[in-house]
Short mmCIF file of C-alpha atoms in Angstrom, two decimals:
data_model
loop_
_atom_site.label_atom_id
_atom_site.label_comp_id
_atom_site.label_asym_id
_atom_site.label_seq_id
_atom_site.Cartn_x
_atom_site.Cartn_y
_atom_site.Cartn_z
CA UNK T 268 17.16 -65.48 -66.86
CA UNK T 269 14.20 -63.09 -67.29
CA UNK T 270 15.46 -59.99 -68.33
CA UNK T 271 13.72 -56.41 -68.22
CA UNK T 272 12.48 -56.94 -71.55
CA UNK T 273 10.28 -60.10 -70.40
CA UNK T 274 9.04 -58.23 -67.22
CA UNK T 275 7.87 -55.02 -69.44
CA UNK T 276 6.16 -57.83 -72.20
CA UNK T 277 3.99 -59.43 -69.12
CA UNK T 278 3.12 -56.06 -67.28
CA UNK T 279 2.15 -54.50 -70.92
CA UNK T 280 4.49 -51.67 -70.08
CA UNK T 281 7.69 -49.76 -71.48
CA UNK T 282 11.13 -51.02 -70.54
CA UNK T 283 11.42 -47.93 -68.91
CA UNK T 284 8.77 -48.05 -67.08
CA UNK T 285 10.37 -51.26 -65.37
CA UNK T 286 13.76 -49.61 -64.65
CA UNK T 287 11.86 -46.25 -63.06
CA UNK T 288 10.52 -48.82 -60.64
CA UNK T 289 13.69 -50.88 -60.33
CA UNK T 290 15.63 -47.87 -58.97
CA UNK T 291 12.72 -45.89 -57.23
CA UNK T 292 12.64 -42.94 -59.25
CA UNK T 293 8.90 -42.57 -59.31
CA UNK T 294 6.65 -41.17 -62.52
CA UNK T 295 4.46 -44.23 -62.67
CA UNK T 296 1.25 -44.67 -61.42
CA UNK T 297 0.52 -46.35 -57.96
CA UNK T 298 -1.62 -49.17 -59.62
CA UNK T 299 1.26 -49.60 -62.54
CA UNK T 300 4.17 -49.84 -59.84
CA UNK T 301 2.09 -52.02 -57.72
CA UNK T 302 1.44 -54.51 -61.10
CA UNK T 303 5.26 -54.92 -61.73
CA UNK T 304 6.61 -54.93 -58.23
CA UNK T 305 4.23 -58.39 -58.04
CA UNK T 306 5.66 -59.97 -61.56
CA UNK T 307 9.20 -59.31 -60.17
CA UNK T 308 8.39 -60.80 -56.87
CA UNK T 309 7.11 -63.47 -58.57
CA UNK T 310 10.14 -64.20 -60.99
CA UNK T 311 12.70 -63.39 -58.11
CA UNK T 312 14.33 -60.80 -60.26
CA UNK T 313 16.98 -58.66 -58.75
CA UNK T 314 18.96 -55.60 -60.50
CA UNK T 315 22.72 -57.39 -62.22
CA UNK T 316 25.37 -55.19 -60.35
CA UNK T 317 27.70 -55.57 -63.09
CA UNK T 318 25.05 -53.90 -66.01
CA UNK T 319 24.37 -51.16 -63.01
CA UNK T 320 28.01 -50.21 -62.80
CA UNK T 321 28.56 -50.21 -66.74
CA UNK T 322 26.11 -48.14 -67.05
CA UNK T 323 26.79 -45.60 -64.32
CA UNK T 324 30.32 -45.04 -65.94
CA UNK T 325 29.19 -42.67 -68.50
CA UNK T 326 26.75 -39.90 -67.21
CA UNK T 327 25.31 -37.54 -69.61
CA UNK T 328 23.08 -34.90 -69.29
CA UNK T 329 20.38 -33.34 -71.17
CA UNK T 330 18.30 -30.00 -70.54
CA UNK T 331 15.33 -29.50 -72.46
CA UNK T 332 13.69 -26.17 -72.63
CA UNK T 333 9.52 -26.28 -73.38
CA UNK T 334 6.29 -24.73 -72.92
CA UNK T 335 4.56 -25.63 -69.81
CA UNK T 336 0.70 -26.70 -70.51
CA UNK T 337 -2.57 -25.96 -68.66
CA UNK T 338 -5.67 -27.57 -68.95
CA UNK T 339 -6.98 -24.80 -71.65
CA UNK T 340 -3.77 -25.09 -73.75
CA UNK T 341 -2.70 -28.93 -73.29
CA UNK T 342 -1.02 -29.45 -76.92
CA UNK T 343 2.44 -29.24 -75.00
CA UNK T 344 1.71 -32.17 -72.83
CA UNK T 345 2.54 -34.13 -75.34
CA UNK T 346 5.83 -33.73 -76.37
CA UNK T 347 6.66 -33.80 -72.35
CA UNK T 348 5.04 -37.38 -72.39
CA UNK T 349 7.66 -38.41 -75.16
CA UNK T 350 9.94 -37.00 -73.44
CA UNK T 351 9.30 -38.62 -70.27
CA UNK T 352 8.97 -42.08 -72.08
CA UNK T 353 12.89 -41.14 -73.78
CA UNK T 354 14.00 -41.00 -70.47
CA UNK T 355 13.00 -43.53 -69.10
CA UNK T 356 14.30 -45.91 -71.68
CA UNK T 357 17.78 -44.18 -72.14
CA UNK T 358 18.63 -43.43 -67.90
CA UNK T 359 20.00 -46.66 -67.74
CA UNK T 360 22.44 -45.92 -70.35
CA UNK T 361 23.76 -42.83 -68.41
CA UNK T 362 21.30 -40.26 -70.06
CA UNK T 363 19.86 -38.29 -67.49
CA UNK T 364 17.00 -35.57 -68.75
CA UNK T 365 16.10 -32.40 -66.95
CA UNK T 366 12.97 -30.46 -68.46
CA UNK T 367 12.84 -26.63 -67.74
CA UNK T 368 9.27 -25.35 -68.71
CA UNK T 369 8.70 -21.67 -69.40
CA UNK T 370 5.29 -19.73 -69.77
CA UNK T 371 4.88 -19.52 -73.69
CA UNK T 372 3.09 -16.18 -73.24
CA UNK T 373 6.14 -14.55 -71.27
CA UNK T 374 9.14 -13.84 -72.75
CA UNK T 375 10.69 -13.55 -69.57
CA UNK T 376 10.11 -16.47 -68.26
CA UNK T 377 11.70 -17.87 -71.53
CA UNK T 378 15.07 -16.54 -70.61
CA UNK T 379 14.89 -17.01 -67.01
CA UNK T 380 14.61 -20.95 -67.26
CA UNK T 381 17.15 -20.92 -69.97
CA UNK T 382 19.67 -19.25 -67.53
CA UNK T 383 18.97 -21.84 -65.14
CA UNK T 384 18.90 -24.43 -67.77
CA UNK T 385 22.57 -23.25 -68.62
CA UNK T 386 23.80 -23.29 -64.88
CA UNK T 387 23.33 -26.78 -64.65
CA UNK T 388 26.23 -27.30 -67.82
CA UNK T 389 24.45 -29.49 -69.58
CA UNK T 390 25.83 -31.96 -72.01
CA UNK T 391 23.15 -31.22 -74.68
CA UNK T 392 20.34 -28.73 -74.74
CA UNK T 393 16.69 -29.25 -76.37
CA UNK T 394 15.17 -26.39 -77.26
CA UNK T 395 11.47 -25.24 -78.41
CA UNK T 396 12.70 -21.68 -79.77
CA UNK T 397 9.25 -20.16 -78.78
CA UNK T 398 10.82 -16.38 -78.61
CA UNK T 399 13.54 -15.42 -81.78
CA UNK T 400 14.97 -12.78 -80.40
CA UNK T 401 15.52 -14.13 -76.98
CA UNK T 402 16.75 -17.30 -78.36
CA UNK T 403 19.57 -15.55 -80.72
CA UNK T 404 20.84 -14.67 -77.50
CA UNK T 405 20.34 -17.47 -75.78
CA UNK T 406 22.01 -19.52 -78.46
CA UNK T 407 25.22 -17.42 -78.05
CA UNK T 408 25.71 -18.42 -74.53
CA UNK T 409 25.32 -21.96 -75.75
CA UNK T 410 27.71 -22.20 -78.54
CA UNK T 411 30.35 -20.22 -76.17
CA UNK T 412 30.02 -22.96 -73.78
CA UNK T 413 30.12 -25.51 -76.20
CA UNK T 414 26.82 -27.03 -75.52
CA UNK T 415 25.60 -28.43 -79.04
CA UNK T 416 21.37 -28.02 -79.45
CA UNK T 417 18.49 -29.07 -80.98
CA UNK T 418 15.55 -27.23 -81.65
CA UNK T 419 12.08 -29.17 -81.61
CA UNK T 420 8.38 -28.24 -83.03
CA UNK T 421 9.70 -25.04 -84.28
CA UNK T 422 12.33 -24.65 -87.19
CA UNK T 423 14.34 -21.48 -87.33
CA UNK T 424 17.06 -21.07 -90.06
CA UNK T 425 20.55 -19.22 -89.64
CA UNK T 426 21.42 -20.96 -86.36
CA UNK T 427 24.27 -23.74 -85.69
CA UNK T 428 21.49 -26.60 -84.20
CA UNK T 429 22.73 -29.83 -85.07
CA UNK T 430 19.02 -31.06 -85.78
CA UNK T 431 15.76 -30.56 -86.09
CA UNK T 432 12.71 -32.46 -84.82
CA UNK T 433 8.95 -31.53 -86.04
CA UNK T 434 6.89 -30.90 -89.14
CA UNK T 435 7.51 -29.60 -92.58
CA UNK T 436 4.99 -26.66 -91.52
CA UNK T 437 4.59 -25.38 -94.82
CA UNK T 438 3.79 -28.83 -96.56
CA UNK T 439 1.40 -29.20 -93.69
CA UNK T 440 -0.35 -25.98 -94.45
CA UNK T 441 -0.20 -26.67 -98.08
CA UNK T 442 -2.04 -29.93 -97.37
CA UNK T 443 -4.53 -27.97 -95.56
CA UNK T 444 -5.23 -25.79 -98.28
CA UNK T 445 -5.55 -28.58 -100.40
CA UNK T 446 -8.05 -30.49 -98.11
CA UNK T 447 -10.36 -26.87 -97.76
CA UNK T 448 -10.43 -26.21 -101.74
CA UNK T 449 -11.11 -30.07 -102.44
CA UNK T 450 -14.82 -30.51 -103.50
CA UNK T 451 -15.32 -26.98 -102.54
CA UNK T 452 -17.78 -24.56 -104.83
CA UNK T 453 -15.51 -22.08 -107.58
CA UNK T 454 -16.77 -19.20 -105.85
CA UNK T 455 -15.91 -19.88 -102.22
CA UNK T 456 -13.56 -18.19 -99.89
CA UNK T 457 -11.29 -19.08 -97.41
CA UNK T 458 -10.76 -17.79 -94.17
CA UNK T 459 -7.70 -17.87 -92.09
CA UNK T 460 -7.79 -17.11 -88.28
CA UNK T 461 -4.45 -16.31 -86.08
CA UNK T 462 -3.86 -15.02 -83.18
CA UNK T 463 -1.63 -12.10 -82.72
CA UNK T 464 0.55 -14.04 -80.13
CA UNK T 465 0.70 -16.87 -82.84
CA UNK T 466 2.09 -14.85 -85.33
CA UNK T 467 4.64 -12.55 -83.70
CA UNK T 468 6.82 -15.33 -82.30
CA UNK T 469 5.52 -19.02 -83.66
CA UNK T 470 7.83 -19.49 -87.13
CA UNK T 471 5.93 -22.66 -87.32
CA UNK T 472 2.55 -21.01 -87.71
CA UNK T 473 3.71 -18.34 -90.42
CA UNK T 474 5.17 -21.35 -92.14
CA UNK T 475 1.82 -23.05 -92.41
CA UNK T 476 -0.09 -19.95 -93.55
CA UNK T 477 2.62 -19.64 -96.66
CA UNK T 478 1.70 -22.92 -97.48
CA UNK T 479 -1.69 -22.41 -97.35
CA UNK T 480 -1.38 -19.65 -99.37
CA UNK T 481 0.83 -20.83 -101.66
CA UNK T 482 -1.59 -23.70 -102.56
CA UNK T 483 -4.35 -21.19 -103.78
CA UNK T 484 -1.55 -19.44 -105.76
CA UNK T 485 -0.31 -22.25 -107.18
CA UNK T 486 -3.90 -23.53 -108.29
CA UNK T 487 -3.94 -19.80 -109.78
CA UNK T 488 -7.40 -19.20 -107.97
CA UNK T 489 -7.88 -15.42 -107.90
CA UNK T 490 -9.66 -15.06 -104.44
CA UNK T 491 -6.59 -15.82 -101.89
CA UNK T 492 -7.76 -16.85 -98.98
CA UNK T 493 -8.89 -14.09 -96.33
CA UNK T 494 -7.20 -13.36 -93.25
CA UNK T 495 -8.45 -12.94 -89.48
CA UNK T 496 -6.07 -11.95 -86.50
CA UNK T 497 -8.18 -12.15 -82.89
CA UNK T 498 -5.89 -10.98 -79.76
CA UNK T 499 -5.62 -13.94 -77.78
CA UNK T 500 -7.97 -17.19 -78.11
CA UNK T 501 -8.17 -17.35 -74.85
CA UNK T 502 -10.16 -14.21 -74.64
CA UNK T 503 -13.52 -16.05 -75.74
CA UNK T 504 -16.24 -13.07 -75.33
CA UNK T 505 -13.57 -10.63 -77.69
CA UNK T 506 -12.83 -13.67 -79.90
CA UNK T 507 -16.75 -15.05 -80.68
CA UNK T 508 -17.64 -11.01 -81.75
CA UNK T 509 -14.73 -10.48 -83.42
CA UNK T 510 -15.39 -13.80 -85.67
CA UNK T 511 -18.75 -13.16 -85.93
CA UNK T 512 -18.75 -9.87 -87.28
CA UNK T 513 -16.41 -11.21 -89.91
CA UNK T 514 -17.93 -14.16 -91.31
CA UNK T 515 -21.25 -11.70 -91.46
CA UNK T 516 -19.26 -9.20 -93.50
CA UNK T 517 -17.98 -12.14 -95.57
CA UNK T 518 -21.07 -14.41 -96.49
CA UNK T 519 -19.23 -16.12 -99.54
CA UNK T 520 -16.87 -17.62 -96.88
CA UNK T 521 -17.24 -21.25 -97.41
CA UNK T 522 -14.23 -22.96 -94.86
CA UNK T 523 -12.40 -21.67 -92.04
CA UNK T 524 -8.20 -22.51 -91.50
CA UNK T 525 -6.62 -21.94 -88.19
CA UNK T 526 -2.87 -22.88 -88.12
CA UNK T 527 -2.73 -23.62 -84.73
CA UNK T 528 -4.15 -26.37 -82.10
CA UNK T 529 -6.49 -24.03 -81.21
CA UNK T 530 -9.75 -24.77 -83.78
CA UNK T 531 -12.06 -26.03 -80.92
CA UNK T 532 -12.04 -22.10 -79.55
CA UNK T 533 -12.86 -21.11 -83.00
CA UNK T 534 -16.16 -23.81 -83.02
CA UNK T 535 -17.01 -22.70 -79.28
CA UNK T 536 -17.39 -19.36 -80.66
CA UNK T 537 -19.64 -19.85 -83.69
CA UNK T 538 -23.93 -20.79 -83.55
CA UNK T 539 -24.23 -24.88 -83.78
CA UNK T 540 -26.82 -23.93 -86.60
CA UNK T 541 -24.19 -21.19 -88.41
CA UNK T 542 -21.27 -24.10 -87.92
CA UNK T 543 -22.96 -26.41 -90.33
CA UNK T 544 -21.75 -24.04 -92.84
CA UNK T 545 -18.32 -24.17 -92.74
CA UNK T 546 -15.86 -26.82 -93.54
CA UNK T 547 -13.14 -26.36 -90.47
CA UNK T 548 -9.54 -27.30 -90.89
CA UNK T 549 -6.92 -27.07 -87.71
CA UNK T 550 -4.08 -29.27 -85.76
CA UNK T 551 -3.18 -31.44 -83.19
CA UNK T 552 -5.41 -34.09 -81.77
CA UNK T 553 -5.70 -32.42 -78.40
CA UNK T 554 -8.86 -33.98 -76.74
CA UNK T 555 -10.80 -30.61 -77.20
CA UNK T 556 -10.09 -31.31 -80.96
CA UNK T 557 -10.44 -34.55 -80.98
CA UNK T 558 -14.43 -33.75 -79.44
CA UNK T 559 -14.93 -31.13 -82.04
CA UNK T 560 -13.62 -33.93 -85.13
CA UNK T 561 -16.04 -36.95 -83.57
CA UNK T 562 -19.15 -34.39 -83.25
CA UNK T 563 -18.00 -33.33 -87.06
CA UNK T 564 -18.07 -29.47 -86.40
CA UNK T 565 -14.15 -30.19 -87.80
CA UNK T 566 -13.61 -31.64 -90.69
CA UNK T 567 -9.74 -32.53 -90.26
CA UNK T 568 -7.04 -32.14 -88.03
CA UNK T 569 -3.78 -32.61 -88.76
CA UNK T 570 -1.74 -34.34 -86.70
CA UNK T 571 2.04 -33.27 -85.69
CA UNK T 572 2.69 -36.05 -83.79
CA UNK T 573 3.75 -34.03 -80.89
CA UNK T 574 4.61 -37.20 -78.78
CA UNK T 575 7.07 -38.59 -81.31
CA UNK T 576 8.68 -35.34 -81.18
CA UNK T 577 9.75 -35.21 -77.81
CA UNK T 578 10.27 -38.99 -77.94
CA UNK T 579 12.72 -38.80 -80.92
CA UNK T 580 14.58 -35.54 -79.93
CA UNK T 581 15.70 -37.53 -76.75
CA UNK T 582 16.41 -40.34 -78.88
CA UNK T 583 19.17 -38.56 -81.18
CA UNK T 584 20.64 -37.01 -78.96
CA UNK T 585 21.07 -40.12 -76.86
CA UNK T 586 22.94 -41.40 -80.17
CA UNK T 587 25.01 -38.76 -80.77
CA UNK T 588 25.84 -38.61 -76.61
CA UNK T 589 26.33 -42.38 -76.78
CA UNK T 590 27.04 -43.29 -79.88
CA UNK T 591 28.88 -40.44 -81.71
CA UNK T 592 25.98 -40.67 -84.05
CA UNK T 593 25.72 -37.75 -86.23
CA UNK T 594 21.63 -36.72 -86.65
CA UNK T 595 20.25 -35.60 -90.24
CA UNK T 596 19.91 -31.77 -90.10
CA UNK T 597 15.76 -31.96 -90.48
CA UNK T 598 13.91 -34.97 -88.92
CA UNK T 599 10.61 -34.36 -90.33
CA UNK T 600 7.76 -36.38 -88.36
CA UNK T 601 4.92 -37.40 -90.60
CA UNK T 602 1.84 -35.32 -91.38
CA UNK T 603 -0.94 -37.25 -90.68
CA UNK T 604 -4.86 -36.15 -91.77
CA UNK T 605 -6.88 -37.24 -89.00
CA UNK T 606 -10.98 -37.41 -89.67
CA UNK T 607 -13.96 -38.66 -87.41
CA UNK T 608 -12.81 -42.04 -88.47
CA UNK T 609 -9.45 -42.62 -87.53
CA UNK T 610 -8.77 -40.19 -85.03
CA UNK T 611 -8.86 -42.95 -82.01
CA UNK T 612 -6.57 -44.95 -83.61
CA UNK T 613 -3.82 -42.00 -83.79
CA UNK T 614 -0.62 -42.11 -81.29
CA UNK T 615 -2.20 -45.07 -79.46
CA UNK T 616 1.66 -45.98 -77.82
CA UNK T 617 0.98 -42.35 -76.30
CA UNK T 618 -1.82 -43.15 -75.01
CA UNK T 619 -1.15 -46.25 -73.37
CA UNK T 620 1.99 -44.49 -71.79
CA UNK T 621 0.33 -41.32 -70.69
CA UNK T 622 -2.25 -44.01 -69.12
CA UNK T 623 0.67 -45.70 -67.18
CA UNK T 624 2.07 -42.44 -65.73
CA UNK T 625 -1.16 -40.95 -64.80
#
């Protein structure tokens, strides 16, 4: 007898995608949906009512609190797609995932979406704890309601989250410094560029900066990296003035490190002829960053596997709810060093899933 796995293999999609089509839950492109329905019809496939009844016995809800993405700041699209893929796959096991997306630049949006999430009384919560002070208040309410929770992407200490999924940010920053210093001149100076928003709310960025600085200290290099704060990467004219003035005043700088996904913004600020002087290293394989890597304005990108962060977070929570499997405290994902030559081979499963759902 043909199975959902067989249908998925023939259609070259995930089993979760087939399941969504079978149960008319949407979230699948019309082209992919038509392809799957043709295969289902060809094999005269019908839903097994016994299996459906068994799946409906236990229902669990996972609430996700994650920043929204936009065309100008696309990073959070990848973890969202990973969450969607896992949601598709575990829905047939009685796991329902609801996503609450907030404005990452607005703490009131964060707390408002949390309140909506809490009112849904979820079985578990997955949170990107972007605003630390607000998170302290929120977590108290979760714990008072006996709702277990997992942190994703940003690792905060002093909480009772059952797990963290994301990158070892300190080690990633240390690796970035090692790449930056490799083959460099003995008198070269290096610059860290960050935004005020990242530094005040994002613990991941802080840990990357510390790792970057600690590398140079461990090598007993007397010239520590320089630091430059910009108000907001989205304000291009102001950012360009700040960056170019600083570089002009410090001609010995040979490398620029951006500990966030906005390295492409720095590239856009600097004249292409001047840009050739610098080695640039940033984070995350967003489309704008990949373009910079491929045209060699950026030397390296460090991927924190955002799609996998979303997928594995839901997977470990589903295992916790269904199998009562206790996760390890910190689930660190691989630190991938991306170059012009290998970037197109990175996260191919994520790209395929995204194509299916556009």
